[in-house]
mmCIF file of C-alpha atoms in Angstrom:
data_model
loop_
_atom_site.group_PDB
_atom_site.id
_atom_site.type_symbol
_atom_site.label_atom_id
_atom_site.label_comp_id
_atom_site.label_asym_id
_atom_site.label_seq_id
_atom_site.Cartn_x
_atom_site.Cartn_y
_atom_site.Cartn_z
ATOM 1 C CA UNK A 23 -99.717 88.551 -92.551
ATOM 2 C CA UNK A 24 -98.650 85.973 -90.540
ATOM 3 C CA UNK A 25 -100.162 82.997 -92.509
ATOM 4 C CA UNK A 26 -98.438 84.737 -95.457
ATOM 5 C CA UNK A 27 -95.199 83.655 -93.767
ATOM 6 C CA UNK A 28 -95.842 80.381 -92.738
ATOM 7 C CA UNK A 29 -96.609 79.724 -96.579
ATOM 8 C CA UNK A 30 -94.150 81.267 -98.259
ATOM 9 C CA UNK A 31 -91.514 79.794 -95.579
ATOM 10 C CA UNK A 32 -93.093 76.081 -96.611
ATOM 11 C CA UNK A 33 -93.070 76.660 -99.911
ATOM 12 C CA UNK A 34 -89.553 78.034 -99.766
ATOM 13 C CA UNK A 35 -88.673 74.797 -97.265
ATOM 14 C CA UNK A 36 -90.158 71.967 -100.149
ATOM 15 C CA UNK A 37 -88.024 74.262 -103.302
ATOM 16 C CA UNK A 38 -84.847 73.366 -100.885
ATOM 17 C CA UNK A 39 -85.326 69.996 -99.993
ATOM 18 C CA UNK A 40 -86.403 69.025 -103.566
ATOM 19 C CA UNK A 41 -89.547 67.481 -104.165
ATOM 20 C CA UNK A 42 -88.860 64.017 -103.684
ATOM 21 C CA UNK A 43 -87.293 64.516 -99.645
ATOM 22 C CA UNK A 44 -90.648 63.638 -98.169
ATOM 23 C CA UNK A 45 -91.014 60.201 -100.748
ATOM 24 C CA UNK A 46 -91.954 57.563 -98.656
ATOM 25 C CA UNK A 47 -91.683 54.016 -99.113
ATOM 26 C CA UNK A 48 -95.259 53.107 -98.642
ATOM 27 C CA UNK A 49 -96.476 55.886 -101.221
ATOM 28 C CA UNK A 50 -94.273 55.053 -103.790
ATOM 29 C CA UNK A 51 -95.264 51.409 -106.135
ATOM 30 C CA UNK A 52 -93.098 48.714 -104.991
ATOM 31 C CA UNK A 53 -93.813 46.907 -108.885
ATOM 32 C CA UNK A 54 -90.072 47.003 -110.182
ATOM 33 C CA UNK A 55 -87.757 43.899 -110.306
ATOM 34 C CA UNK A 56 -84.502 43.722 -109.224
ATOM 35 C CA UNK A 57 -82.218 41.093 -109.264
ATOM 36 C CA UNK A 58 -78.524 40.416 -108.220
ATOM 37 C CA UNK A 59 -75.683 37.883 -109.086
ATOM 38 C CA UNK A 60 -78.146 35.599 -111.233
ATOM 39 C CA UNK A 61 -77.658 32.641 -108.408
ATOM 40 C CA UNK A 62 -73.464 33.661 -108.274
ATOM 41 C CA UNK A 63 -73.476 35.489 -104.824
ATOM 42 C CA UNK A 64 -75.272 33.540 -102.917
ATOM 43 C CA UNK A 65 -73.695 31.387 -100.473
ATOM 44 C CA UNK A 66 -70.489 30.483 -98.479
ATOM 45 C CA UNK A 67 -67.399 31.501 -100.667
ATOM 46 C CA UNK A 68 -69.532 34.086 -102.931
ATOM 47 C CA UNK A 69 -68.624 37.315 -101.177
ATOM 48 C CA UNK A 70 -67.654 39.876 -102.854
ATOM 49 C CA UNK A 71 -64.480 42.402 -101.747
ATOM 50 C CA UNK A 72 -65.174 46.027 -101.495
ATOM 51 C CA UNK A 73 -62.807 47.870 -104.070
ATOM 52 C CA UNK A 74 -62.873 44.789 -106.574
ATOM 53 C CA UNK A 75 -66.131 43.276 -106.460
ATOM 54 C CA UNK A 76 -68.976 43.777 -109.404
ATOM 55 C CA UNK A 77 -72.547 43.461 -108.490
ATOM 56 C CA UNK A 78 -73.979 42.448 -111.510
ATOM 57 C CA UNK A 79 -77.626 44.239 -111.342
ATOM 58 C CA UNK A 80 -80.695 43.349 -113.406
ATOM 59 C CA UNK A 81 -83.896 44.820 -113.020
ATOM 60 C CA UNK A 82 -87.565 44.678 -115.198
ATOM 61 C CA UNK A 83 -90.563 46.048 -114.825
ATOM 62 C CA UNK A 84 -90.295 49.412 -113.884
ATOM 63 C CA UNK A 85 -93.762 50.928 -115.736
ATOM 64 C CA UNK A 86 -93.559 54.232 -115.121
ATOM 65 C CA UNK A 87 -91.525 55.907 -117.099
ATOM 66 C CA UNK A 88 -88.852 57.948 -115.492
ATOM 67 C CA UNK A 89 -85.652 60.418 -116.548
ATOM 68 C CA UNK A 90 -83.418 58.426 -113.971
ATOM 69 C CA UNK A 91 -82.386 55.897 -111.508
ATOM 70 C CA UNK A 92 -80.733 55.408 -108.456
ATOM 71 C CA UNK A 93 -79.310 52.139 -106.857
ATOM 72 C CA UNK A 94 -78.962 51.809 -102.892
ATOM 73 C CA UNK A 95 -77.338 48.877 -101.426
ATOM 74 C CA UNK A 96 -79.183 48.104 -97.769
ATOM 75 C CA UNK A 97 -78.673 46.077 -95.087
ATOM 76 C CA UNK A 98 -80.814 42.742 -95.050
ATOM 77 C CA UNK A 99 -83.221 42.797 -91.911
ATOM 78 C CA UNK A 100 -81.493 40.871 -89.483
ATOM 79 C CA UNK A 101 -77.927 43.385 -89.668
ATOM 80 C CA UNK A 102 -80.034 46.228 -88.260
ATOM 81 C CA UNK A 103 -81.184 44.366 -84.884
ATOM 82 C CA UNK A 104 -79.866 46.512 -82.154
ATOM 83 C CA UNK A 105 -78.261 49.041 -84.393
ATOM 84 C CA UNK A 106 -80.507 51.951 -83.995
ATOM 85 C CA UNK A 107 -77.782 53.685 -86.569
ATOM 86 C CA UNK A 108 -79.132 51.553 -89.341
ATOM 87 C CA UNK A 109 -82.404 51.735 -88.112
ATOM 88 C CA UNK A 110 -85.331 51.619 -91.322
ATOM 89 C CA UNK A 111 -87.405 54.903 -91.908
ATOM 90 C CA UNK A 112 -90.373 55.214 -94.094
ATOM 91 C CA UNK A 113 -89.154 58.501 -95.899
ATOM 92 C CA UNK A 114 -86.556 57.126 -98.945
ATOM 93 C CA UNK A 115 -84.257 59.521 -98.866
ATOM 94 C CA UNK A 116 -84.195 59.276 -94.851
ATOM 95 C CA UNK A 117 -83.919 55.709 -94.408
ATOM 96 C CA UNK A 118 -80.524 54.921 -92.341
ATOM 97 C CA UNK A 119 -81.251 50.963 -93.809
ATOM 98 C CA UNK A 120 -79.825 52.094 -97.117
ATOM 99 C CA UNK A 121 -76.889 54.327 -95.643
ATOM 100 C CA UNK A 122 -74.070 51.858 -96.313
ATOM 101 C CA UNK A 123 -70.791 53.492 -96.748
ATOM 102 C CA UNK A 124 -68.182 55.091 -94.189
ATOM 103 C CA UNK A 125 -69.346 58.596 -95.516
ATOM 104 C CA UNK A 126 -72.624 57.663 -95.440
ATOM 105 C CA UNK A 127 -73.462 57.653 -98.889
ATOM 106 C CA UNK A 128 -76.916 57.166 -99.748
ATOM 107 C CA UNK A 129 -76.856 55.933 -103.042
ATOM 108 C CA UNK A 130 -74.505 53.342 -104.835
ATOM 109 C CA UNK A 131 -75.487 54.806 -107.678
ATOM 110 C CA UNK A 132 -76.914 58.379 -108.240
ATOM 111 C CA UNK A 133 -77.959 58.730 -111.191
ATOM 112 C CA UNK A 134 -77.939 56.332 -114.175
ATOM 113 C CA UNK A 135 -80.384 56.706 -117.534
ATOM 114 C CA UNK A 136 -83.726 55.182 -116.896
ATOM 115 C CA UNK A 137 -84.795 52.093 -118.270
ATOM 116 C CA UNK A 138 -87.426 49.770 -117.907
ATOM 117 C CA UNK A 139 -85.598 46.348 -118.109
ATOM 118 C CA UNK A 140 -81.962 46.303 -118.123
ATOM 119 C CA UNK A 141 -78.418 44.750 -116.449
ATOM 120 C CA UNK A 142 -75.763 46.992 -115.061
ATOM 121 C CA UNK A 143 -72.516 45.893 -113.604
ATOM 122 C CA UNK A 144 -71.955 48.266 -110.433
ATOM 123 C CA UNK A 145 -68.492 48.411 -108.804
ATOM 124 C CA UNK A 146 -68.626 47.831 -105.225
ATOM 125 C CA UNK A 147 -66.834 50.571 -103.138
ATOM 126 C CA UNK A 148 -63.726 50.269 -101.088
ATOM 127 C CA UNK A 149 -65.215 51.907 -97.607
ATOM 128 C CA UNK A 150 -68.459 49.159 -98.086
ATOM 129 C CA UNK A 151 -68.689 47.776 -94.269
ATOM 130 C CA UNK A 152 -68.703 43.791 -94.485
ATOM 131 C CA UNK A 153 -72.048 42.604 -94.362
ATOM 132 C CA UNK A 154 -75.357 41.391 -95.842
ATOM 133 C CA UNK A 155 -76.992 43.789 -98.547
ATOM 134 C CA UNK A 156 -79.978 43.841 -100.827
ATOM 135 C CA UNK A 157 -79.635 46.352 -103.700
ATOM 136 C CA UNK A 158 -82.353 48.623 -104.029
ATOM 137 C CA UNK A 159 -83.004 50.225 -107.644
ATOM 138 C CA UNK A 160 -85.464 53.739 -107.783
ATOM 139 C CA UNK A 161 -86.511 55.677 -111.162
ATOM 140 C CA UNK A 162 -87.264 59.470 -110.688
ATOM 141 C CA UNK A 163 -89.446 61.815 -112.445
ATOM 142 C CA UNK A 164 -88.904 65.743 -112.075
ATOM 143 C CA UNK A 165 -86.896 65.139 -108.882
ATOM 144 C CA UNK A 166 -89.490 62.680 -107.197
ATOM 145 C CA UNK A 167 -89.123 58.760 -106.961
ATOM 146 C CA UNK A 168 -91.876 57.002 -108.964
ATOM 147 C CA UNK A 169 -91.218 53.881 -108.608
ATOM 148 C CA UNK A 170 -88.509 50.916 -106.665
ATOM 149 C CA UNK A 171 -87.819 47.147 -106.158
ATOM 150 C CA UNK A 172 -85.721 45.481 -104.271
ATOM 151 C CA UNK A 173 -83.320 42.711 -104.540
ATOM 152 C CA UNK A 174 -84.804 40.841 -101.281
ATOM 153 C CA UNK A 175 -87.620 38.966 -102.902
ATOM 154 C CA UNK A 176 -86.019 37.747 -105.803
ATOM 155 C CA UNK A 177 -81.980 36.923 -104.526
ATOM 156 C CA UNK A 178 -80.426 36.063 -102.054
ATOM 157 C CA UNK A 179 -78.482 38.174 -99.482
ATOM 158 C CA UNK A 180 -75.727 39.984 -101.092
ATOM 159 C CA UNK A 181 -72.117 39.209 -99.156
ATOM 160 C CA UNK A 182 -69.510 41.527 -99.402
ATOM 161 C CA UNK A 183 -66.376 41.228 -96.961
ATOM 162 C CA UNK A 184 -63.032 44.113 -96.823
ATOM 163 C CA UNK A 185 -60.728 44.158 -99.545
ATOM 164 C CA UNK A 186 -57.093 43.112 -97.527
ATOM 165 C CA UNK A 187 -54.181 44.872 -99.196
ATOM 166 C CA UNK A 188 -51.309 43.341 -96.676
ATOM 167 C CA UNK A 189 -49.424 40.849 -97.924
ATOM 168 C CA UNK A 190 -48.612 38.311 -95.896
ATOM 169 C CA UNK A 191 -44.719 39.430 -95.636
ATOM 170 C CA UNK A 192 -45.985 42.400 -94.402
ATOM 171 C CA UNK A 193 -48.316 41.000 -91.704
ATOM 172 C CA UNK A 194 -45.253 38.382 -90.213
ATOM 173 C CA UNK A 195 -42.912 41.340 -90.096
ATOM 174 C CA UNK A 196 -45.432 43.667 -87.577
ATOM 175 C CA UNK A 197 -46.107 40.118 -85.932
ATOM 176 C CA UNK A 198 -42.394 40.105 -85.382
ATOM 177 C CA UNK A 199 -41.577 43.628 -83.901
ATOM 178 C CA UNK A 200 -44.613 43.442 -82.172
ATOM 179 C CA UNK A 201 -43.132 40.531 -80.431
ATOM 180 C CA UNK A 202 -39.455 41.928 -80.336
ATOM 181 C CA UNK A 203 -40.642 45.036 -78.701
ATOM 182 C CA UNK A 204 -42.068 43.285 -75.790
ATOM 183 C CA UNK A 205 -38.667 41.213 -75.042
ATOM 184 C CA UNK A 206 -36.841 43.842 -75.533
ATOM 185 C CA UNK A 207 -39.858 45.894 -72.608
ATOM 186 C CA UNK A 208 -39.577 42.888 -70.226
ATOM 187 C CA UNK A 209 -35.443 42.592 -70.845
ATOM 188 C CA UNK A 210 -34.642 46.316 -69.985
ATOM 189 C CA UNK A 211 -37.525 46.267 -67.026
ATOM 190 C CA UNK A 212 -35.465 43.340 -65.520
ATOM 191 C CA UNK A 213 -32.064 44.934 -66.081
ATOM 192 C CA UNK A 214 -33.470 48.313 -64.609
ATOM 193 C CA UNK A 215 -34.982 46.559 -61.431
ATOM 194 C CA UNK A 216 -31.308 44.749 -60.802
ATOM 195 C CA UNK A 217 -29.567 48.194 -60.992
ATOM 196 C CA UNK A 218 -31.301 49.563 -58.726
ATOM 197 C CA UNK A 219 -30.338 49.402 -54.802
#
């Protein structure tokens, strides 16, 4: 009776998680292509802003026909040194690597048509942390991943840095009372210290 349970609570346990919770990298065929920017982001003075930047996304040779696709944006190797937070786990849809947003979003994109070759532009969030990226693209088939590539062997580093929305006005006037509130501390200090007896 026992083993009854223990099989009906697994089976019950995979319906919930969906079938593609346990993908891992190293089972599913890294054959796809991905590319980013075509040469434009890479560099010094080719980062994009989060909340105005377009990552302009190609991809070809994804074989296996799927119903969708997913895009993840990841951090390159070198940002997850001694940030266990970001740390790389073998299971996709577990992978902390890929988790780029302030809400932890795992996916830049959810779910877009499937296609074996194809370009996208992708709008870059606002809450993306300034960093290094490579954009990871996945098709699915009945709810499991059949198939990724990654941007890291075929473009450079993706650069994105934080959209500023304070004008500069703005920014000299806190610098200002910032400023004017500590003479006006260090004036009534002084004037309180001679009052007193």
């Amino acid at each position: 009776m026992s083993r009854m349970l223990t099989a009906f609570a697994l089976v019950a346990a995979f319906a919930v998680t969906g079938a593609s919770a346990g993908a891992t990298y190293a089972s599913t065929p890294n054959t796809g292509v991905v590319t980013i920017g075509g040469g434009k982001t890479c560099g010094a003075g080719h980062a994009l802003k989060g909340g105005v930047g377009t990552i302009d996304l190609a991809w070809s040779n994804f074989t296996i026909v799927g119903e969708t696709m997913a895009v993840k944006l990841c951090y390159t190797n070198a940002k997850i040194v001694d940030r266990p937070w970001r740390k790389f786990v073998g299971t996709i849809d577990k992978n902390k690597q890929c988790w780029q947003t302030a809400k932890l979003a795992k996916f830049l994109v959810e779910t877009m048509p499937y296609a074996a070759t194809g370009s996208m532009p992708i709008p870059l969030p606002m809450n993306t942390a300034p960093s290094d990226y490579t954009v990871q693209l996945l098709s699915k088939v009945n709810g499991t991943y059949a198939q990724y590539g990654d941007s890291k062997g075929t473009s450079c580093a993706l650069t994105t840095t934080i959209y500023e929305n304070q004008p500069a006005s703005l920014v000299g006037t806190q610098v200002f009372f910032t400023v004017f509130s500590l003479v006006v501390l260090v004036v009534s200090y002084v004037i309180d210290k001679k009052r007193q007896p």
